Short mmCIF file of N, CA and C in Angstrom, two decimals:
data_model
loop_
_atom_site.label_atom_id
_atom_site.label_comp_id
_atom_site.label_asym_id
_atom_site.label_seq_id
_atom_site.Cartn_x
_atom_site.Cartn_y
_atom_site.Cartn_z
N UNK A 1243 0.85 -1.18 0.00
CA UNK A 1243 0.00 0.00 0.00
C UNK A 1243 0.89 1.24 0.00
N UNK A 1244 0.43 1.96 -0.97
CA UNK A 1244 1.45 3.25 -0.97
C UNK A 1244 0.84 4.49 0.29
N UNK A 1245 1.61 4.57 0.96
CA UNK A 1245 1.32 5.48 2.41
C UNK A 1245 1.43 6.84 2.78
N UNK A 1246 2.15 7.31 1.05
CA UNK A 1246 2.35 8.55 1.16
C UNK A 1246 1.27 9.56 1.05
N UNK A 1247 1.50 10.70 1.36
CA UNK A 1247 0.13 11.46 1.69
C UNK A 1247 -1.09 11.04 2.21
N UNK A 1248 -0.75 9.83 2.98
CA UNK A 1248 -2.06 9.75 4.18
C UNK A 1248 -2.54 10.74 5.16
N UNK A 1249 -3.20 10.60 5.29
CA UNK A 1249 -3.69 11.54 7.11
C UNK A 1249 -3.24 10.68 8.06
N UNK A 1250 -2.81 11.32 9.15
CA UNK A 1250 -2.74 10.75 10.37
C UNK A 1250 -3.10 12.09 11.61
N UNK A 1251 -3.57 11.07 12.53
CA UNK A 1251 -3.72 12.20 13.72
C UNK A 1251 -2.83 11.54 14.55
N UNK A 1252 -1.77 12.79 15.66
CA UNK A 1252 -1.46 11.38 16.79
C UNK A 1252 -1.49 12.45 17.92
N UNK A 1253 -1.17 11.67 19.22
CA UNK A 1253 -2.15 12.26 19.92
C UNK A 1253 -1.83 13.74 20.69
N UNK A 1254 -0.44 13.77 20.64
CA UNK A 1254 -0.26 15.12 21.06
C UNK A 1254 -0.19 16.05 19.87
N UNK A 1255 0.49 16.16 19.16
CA UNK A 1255 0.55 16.89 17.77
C UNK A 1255 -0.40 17.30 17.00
N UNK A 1256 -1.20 16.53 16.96
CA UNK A 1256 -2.65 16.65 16.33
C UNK A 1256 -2.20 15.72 14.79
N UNK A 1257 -3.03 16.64 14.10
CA UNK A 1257 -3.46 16.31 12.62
C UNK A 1257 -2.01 16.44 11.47
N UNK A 1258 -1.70 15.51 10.87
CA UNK A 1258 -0.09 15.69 9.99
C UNK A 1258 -0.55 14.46 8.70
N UNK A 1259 0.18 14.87 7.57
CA UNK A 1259 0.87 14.07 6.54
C UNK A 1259 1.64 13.29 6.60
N UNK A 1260 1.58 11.61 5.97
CA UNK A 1260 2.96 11.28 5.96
C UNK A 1260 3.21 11.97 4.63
N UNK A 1261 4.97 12.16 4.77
CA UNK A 1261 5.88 12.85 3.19
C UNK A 1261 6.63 12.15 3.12
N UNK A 1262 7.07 11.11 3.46
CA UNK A 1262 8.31 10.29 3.50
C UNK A 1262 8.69 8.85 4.27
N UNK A 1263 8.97 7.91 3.80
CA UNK A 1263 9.01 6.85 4.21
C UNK A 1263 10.64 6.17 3.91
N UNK A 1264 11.25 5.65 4.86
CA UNK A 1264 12.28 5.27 4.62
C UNK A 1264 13.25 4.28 5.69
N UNK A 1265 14.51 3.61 5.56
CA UNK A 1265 14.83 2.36 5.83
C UNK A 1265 15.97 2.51 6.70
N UNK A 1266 16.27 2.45 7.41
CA UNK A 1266 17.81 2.76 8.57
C UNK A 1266 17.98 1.66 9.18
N UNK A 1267 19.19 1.03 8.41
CA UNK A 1267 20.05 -0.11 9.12
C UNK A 1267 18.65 -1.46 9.50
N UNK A 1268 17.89 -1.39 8.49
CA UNK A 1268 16.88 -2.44 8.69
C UNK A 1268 15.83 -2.01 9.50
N UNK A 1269 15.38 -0.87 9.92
CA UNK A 1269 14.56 -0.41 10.36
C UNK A 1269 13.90 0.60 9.60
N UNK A 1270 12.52 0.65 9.53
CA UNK A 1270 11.62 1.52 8.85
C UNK A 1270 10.82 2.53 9.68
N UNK A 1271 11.04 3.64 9.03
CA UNK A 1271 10.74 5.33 9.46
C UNK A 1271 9.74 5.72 8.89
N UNK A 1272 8.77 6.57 9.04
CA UNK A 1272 7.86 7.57 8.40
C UNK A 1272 7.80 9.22 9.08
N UNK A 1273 8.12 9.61 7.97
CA UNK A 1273 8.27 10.79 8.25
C UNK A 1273 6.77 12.01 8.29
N UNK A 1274 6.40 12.24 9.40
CA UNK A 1274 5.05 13.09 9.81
C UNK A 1274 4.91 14.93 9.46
N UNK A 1275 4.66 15.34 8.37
CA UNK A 1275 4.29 16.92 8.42
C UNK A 1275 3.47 17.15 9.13
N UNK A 1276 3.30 17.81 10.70
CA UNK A 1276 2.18 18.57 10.94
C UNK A 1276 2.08 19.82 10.60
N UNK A 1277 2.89 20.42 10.19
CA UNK A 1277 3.14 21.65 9.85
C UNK A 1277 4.29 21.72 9.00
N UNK A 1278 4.22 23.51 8.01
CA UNK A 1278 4.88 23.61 7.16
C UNK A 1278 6.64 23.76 8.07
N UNK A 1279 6.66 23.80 9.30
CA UNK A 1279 8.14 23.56 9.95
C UNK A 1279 8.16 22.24 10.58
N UNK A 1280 7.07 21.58 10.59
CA UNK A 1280 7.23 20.87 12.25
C UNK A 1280 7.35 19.58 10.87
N UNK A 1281 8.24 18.91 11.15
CA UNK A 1281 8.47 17.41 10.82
C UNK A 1281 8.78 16.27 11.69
N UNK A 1282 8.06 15.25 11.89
CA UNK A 1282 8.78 14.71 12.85
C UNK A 1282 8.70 12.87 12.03
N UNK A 1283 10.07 12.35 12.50
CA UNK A 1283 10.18 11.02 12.09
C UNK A 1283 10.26 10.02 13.17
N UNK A 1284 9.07 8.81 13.17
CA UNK A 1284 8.74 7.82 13.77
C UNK A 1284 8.99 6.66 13.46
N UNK A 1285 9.04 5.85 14.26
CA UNK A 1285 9.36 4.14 13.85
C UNK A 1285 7.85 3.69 13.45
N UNK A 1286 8.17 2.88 12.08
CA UNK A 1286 6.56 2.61 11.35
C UNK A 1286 7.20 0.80 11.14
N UNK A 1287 5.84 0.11 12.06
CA UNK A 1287 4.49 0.52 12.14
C UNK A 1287 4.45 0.80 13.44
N UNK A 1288 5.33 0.81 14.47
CA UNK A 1288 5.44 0.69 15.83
C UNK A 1288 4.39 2.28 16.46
N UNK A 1289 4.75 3.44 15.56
CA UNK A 1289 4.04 4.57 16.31
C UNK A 1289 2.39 4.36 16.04
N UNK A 1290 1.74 3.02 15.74
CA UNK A 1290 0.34 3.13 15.33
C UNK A 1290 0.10 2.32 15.96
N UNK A 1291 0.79 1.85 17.61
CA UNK A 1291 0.59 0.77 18.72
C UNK A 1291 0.07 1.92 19.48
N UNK A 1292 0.25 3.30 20.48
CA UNK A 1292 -0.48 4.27 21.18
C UNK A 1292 -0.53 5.47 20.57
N UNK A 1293 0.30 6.19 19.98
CA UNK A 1293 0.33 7.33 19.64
C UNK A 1293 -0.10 7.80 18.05
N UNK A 1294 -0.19 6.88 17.86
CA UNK A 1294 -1.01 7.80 15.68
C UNK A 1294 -2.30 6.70 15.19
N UNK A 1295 -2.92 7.42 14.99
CA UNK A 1295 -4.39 6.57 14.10
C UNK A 1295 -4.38 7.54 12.84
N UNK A 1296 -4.63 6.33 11.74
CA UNK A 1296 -4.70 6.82 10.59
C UNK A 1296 -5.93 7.23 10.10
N UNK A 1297 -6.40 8.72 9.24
CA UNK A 1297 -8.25 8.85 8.97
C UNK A 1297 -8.01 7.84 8.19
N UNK A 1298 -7.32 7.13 7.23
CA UNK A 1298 -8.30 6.58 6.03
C UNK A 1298 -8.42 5.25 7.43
N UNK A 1299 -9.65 4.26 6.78
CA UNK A 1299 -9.69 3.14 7.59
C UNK A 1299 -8.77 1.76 6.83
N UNK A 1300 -9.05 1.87 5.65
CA UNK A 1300 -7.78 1.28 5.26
C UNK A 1300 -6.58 0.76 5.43
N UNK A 1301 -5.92 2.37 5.77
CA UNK A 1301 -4.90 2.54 5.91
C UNK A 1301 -4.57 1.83 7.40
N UNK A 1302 -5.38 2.43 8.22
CA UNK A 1302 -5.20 2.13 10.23
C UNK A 1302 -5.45 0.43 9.68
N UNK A 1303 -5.97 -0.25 8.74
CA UNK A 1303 -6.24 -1.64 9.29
C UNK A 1303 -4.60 -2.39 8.66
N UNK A 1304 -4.25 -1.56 7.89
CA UNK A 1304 -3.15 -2.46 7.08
C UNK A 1304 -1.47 -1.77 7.92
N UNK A 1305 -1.84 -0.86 8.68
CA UNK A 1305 -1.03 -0.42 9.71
C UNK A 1305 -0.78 -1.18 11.33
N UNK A 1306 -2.19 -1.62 11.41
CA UNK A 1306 -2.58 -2.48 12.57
C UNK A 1306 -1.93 -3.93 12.37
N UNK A 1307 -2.08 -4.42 10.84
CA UNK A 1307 -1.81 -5.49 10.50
C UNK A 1307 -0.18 -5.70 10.88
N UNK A 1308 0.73 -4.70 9.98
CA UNK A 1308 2.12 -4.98 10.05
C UNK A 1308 2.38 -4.46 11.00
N UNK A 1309 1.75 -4.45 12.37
CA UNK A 1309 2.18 -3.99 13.56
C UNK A 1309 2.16 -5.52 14.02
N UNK A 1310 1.19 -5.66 14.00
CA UNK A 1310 0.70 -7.52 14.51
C UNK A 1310 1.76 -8.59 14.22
N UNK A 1311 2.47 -8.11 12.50
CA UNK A 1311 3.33 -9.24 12.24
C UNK A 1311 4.45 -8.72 12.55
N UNK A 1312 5.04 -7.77 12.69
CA UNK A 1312 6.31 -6.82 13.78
C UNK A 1312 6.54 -7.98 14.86
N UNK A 1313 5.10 -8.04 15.91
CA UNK A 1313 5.48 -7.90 17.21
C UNK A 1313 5.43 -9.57 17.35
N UNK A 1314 5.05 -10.23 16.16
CA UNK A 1314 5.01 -11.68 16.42
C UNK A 1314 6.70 -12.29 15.71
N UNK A 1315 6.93 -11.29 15.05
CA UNK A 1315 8.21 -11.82 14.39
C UNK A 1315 9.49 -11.29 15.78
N UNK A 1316 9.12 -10.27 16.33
CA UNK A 1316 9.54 -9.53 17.83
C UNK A 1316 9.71 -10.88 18.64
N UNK A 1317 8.22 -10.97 18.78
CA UNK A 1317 8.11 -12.49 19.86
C UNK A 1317 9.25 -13.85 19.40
N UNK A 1318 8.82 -13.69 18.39
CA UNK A 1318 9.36 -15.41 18.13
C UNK A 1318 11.33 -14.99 18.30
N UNK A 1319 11.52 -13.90 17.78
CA UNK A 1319 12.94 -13.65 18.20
C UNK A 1319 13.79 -13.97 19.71
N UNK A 1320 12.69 -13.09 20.42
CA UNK A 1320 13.06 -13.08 21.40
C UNK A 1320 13.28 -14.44 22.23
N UNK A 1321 12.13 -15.48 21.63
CA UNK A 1321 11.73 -16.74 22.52
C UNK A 1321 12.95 -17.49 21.53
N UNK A 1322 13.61 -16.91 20.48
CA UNK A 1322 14.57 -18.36 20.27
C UNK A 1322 15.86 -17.57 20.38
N UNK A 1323 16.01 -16.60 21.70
CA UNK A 1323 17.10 -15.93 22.59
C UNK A 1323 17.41 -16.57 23.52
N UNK A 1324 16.12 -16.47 24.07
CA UNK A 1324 15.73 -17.22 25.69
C UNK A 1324 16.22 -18.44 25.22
N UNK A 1325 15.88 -19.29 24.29
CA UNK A 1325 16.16 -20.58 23.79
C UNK A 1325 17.63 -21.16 24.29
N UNK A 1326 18.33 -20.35 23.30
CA UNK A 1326 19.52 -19.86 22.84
C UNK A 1326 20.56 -19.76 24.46
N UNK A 1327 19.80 -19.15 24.80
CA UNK A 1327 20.46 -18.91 26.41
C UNK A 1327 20.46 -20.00 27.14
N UNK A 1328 19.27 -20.54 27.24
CA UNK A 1328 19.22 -21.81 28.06
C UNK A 1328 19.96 -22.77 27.60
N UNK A 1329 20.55 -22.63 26.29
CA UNK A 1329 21.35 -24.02 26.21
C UNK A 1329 22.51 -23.57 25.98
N UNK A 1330 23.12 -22.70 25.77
CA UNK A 1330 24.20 -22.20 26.60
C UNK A 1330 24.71 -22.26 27.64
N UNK A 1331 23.65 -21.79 28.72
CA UNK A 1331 23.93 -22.41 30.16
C UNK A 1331 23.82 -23.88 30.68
N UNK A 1332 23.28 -24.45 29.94
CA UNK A 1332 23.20 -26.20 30.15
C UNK A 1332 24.46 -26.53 29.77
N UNK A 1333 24.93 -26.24 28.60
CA UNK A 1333 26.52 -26.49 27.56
C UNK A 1333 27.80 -25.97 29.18
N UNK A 1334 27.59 -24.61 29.54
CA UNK A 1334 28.46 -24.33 30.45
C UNK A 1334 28.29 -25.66 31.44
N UNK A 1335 27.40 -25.36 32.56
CA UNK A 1335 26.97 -26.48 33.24
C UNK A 1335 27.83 -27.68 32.87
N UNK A 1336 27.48 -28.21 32.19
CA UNK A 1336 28.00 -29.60 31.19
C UNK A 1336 29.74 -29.45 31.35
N UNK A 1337 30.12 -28.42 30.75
CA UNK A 1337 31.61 -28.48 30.31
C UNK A 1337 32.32 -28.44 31.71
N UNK A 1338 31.69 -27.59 32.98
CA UNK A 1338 32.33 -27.44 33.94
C UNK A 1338 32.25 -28.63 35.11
N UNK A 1339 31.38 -29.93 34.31
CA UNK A 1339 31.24 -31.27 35.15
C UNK A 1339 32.24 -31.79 34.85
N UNK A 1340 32.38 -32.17 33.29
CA UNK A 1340 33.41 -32.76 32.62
C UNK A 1340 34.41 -32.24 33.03
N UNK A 1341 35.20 -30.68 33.14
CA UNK A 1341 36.37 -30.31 33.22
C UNK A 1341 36.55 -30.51 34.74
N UNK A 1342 35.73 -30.82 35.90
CA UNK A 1342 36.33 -31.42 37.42
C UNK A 1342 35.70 -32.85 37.14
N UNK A 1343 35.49 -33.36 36.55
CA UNK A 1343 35.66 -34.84 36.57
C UNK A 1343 37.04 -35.31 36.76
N UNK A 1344 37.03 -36.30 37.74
CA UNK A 1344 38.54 -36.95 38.09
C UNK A 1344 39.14 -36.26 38.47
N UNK A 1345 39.39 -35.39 39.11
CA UNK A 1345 40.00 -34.55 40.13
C UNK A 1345 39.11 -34.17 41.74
N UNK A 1346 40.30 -34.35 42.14
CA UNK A 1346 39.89 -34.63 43.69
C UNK A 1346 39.58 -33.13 44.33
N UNK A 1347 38.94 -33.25 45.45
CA UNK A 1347 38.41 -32.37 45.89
C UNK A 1347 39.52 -31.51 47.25
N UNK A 1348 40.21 -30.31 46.99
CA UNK A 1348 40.78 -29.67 47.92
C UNK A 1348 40.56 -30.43 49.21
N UNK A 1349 41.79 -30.15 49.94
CA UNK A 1349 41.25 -31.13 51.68
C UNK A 1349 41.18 -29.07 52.39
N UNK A 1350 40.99 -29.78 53.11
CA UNK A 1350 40.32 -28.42 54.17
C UNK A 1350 41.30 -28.75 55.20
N UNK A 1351 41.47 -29.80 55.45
CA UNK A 1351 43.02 -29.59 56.75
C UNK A 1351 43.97 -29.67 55.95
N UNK A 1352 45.65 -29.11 56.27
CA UNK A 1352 46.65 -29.53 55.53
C UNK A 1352 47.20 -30.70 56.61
N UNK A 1353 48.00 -31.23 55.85
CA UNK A 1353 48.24 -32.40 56.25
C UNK A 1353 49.73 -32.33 56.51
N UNK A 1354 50.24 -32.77 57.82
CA UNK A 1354 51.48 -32.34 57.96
C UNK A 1354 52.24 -33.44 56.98
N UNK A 1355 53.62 -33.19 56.63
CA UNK A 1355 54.50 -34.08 56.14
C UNK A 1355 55.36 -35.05 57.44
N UNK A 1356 55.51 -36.24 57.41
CA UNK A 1356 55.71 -37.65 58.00
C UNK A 1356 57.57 -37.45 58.25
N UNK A 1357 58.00 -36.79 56.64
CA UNK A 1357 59.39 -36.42 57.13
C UNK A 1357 59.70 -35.32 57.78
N UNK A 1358 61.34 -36.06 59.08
CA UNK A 1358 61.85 -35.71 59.96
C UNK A 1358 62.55 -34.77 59.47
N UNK A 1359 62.43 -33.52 60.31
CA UNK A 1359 63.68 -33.06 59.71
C UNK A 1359 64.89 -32.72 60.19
N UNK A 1360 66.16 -32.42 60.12
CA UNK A 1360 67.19 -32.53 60.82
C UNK A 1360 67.57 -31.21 61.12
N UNK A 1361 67.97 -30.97 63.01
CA UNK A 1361 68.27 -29.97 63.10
C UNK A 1361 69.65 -29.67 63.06
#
C-alpha cells in the first residue's frame, strides 16, 4: 500500500501528513508533516501501537496489521534468545562437570609431612 500522503492524527501533535518513508540499518521510518516547519520522524508501524491513528480506515487496518506481524516476528525472536540462552547455560553447566571430573576435591586440613627433619 502506498502510504504517502495519508492523514494521520497522533495524539499530542494533532493532525499531519505522511511525506516520506524510509529504511535505517533495517529499520523503517515515516516521516510526519504537521506543519509547514514541524516534521517529525517515527518508527513505522510501531508509532500506530499508542500514539497515531490513521483517517483513512484502510490505511489504520493495514497499519494495525504490520504492527501484529512486527510484534510476532519480535516475539518469536526473542523466545529463540531465551532458547539460545538456556542451552548455553546447560553447555556451560556440562563443560564445567566434565572439566572437574577426576579430580579430587581440595582437603580443608593440611596435612602435615611424616618427614623428619634434621636440626
Amino acid at each position: 500500500m502506498d502510504i504517502m500522503g495519508k492523514k494521520v492524527v497522533h495524539k499530542h501533535l494533532g493532525e499531519g501528513i505522511i511525506s516520506d518513508y524510509k529504511v535505517k540499518n533495517g529499520v523503517s521510518y515515516i516521516v510526519v508533516d504537521f506543519s509547514e516547519d514541524n516534521h517529525k520522524e517515527f518508527l513505522f508501524p510501531d508509532i500506530f501501537k499508542d500514539f497515531v491513528k490513521a483517517k483513512d480506515e484502510d490505511f489504520e487496518e493495514y497499519a494495525k496489521e504490520l504492527l501484529e506481524q512486527k510484534q510476532k516476528r519480535d516475539k518469536e525472536k526473542e523466545d529463540a534468545i531465551k532458547l539460545q540462552r538456556k542451552k548455553e547455560q546447560k553447555n556451560l553447566i556440562r563443560d564445567e562437570i566434565i572439566a572437574n571430573k577426576g579430580r579430587t576435591p581440595k582437603r580443608k586440613n593440611k596435612i602435615n609431612s611424616t618427614k623428619k627433619t634434621s636440626n
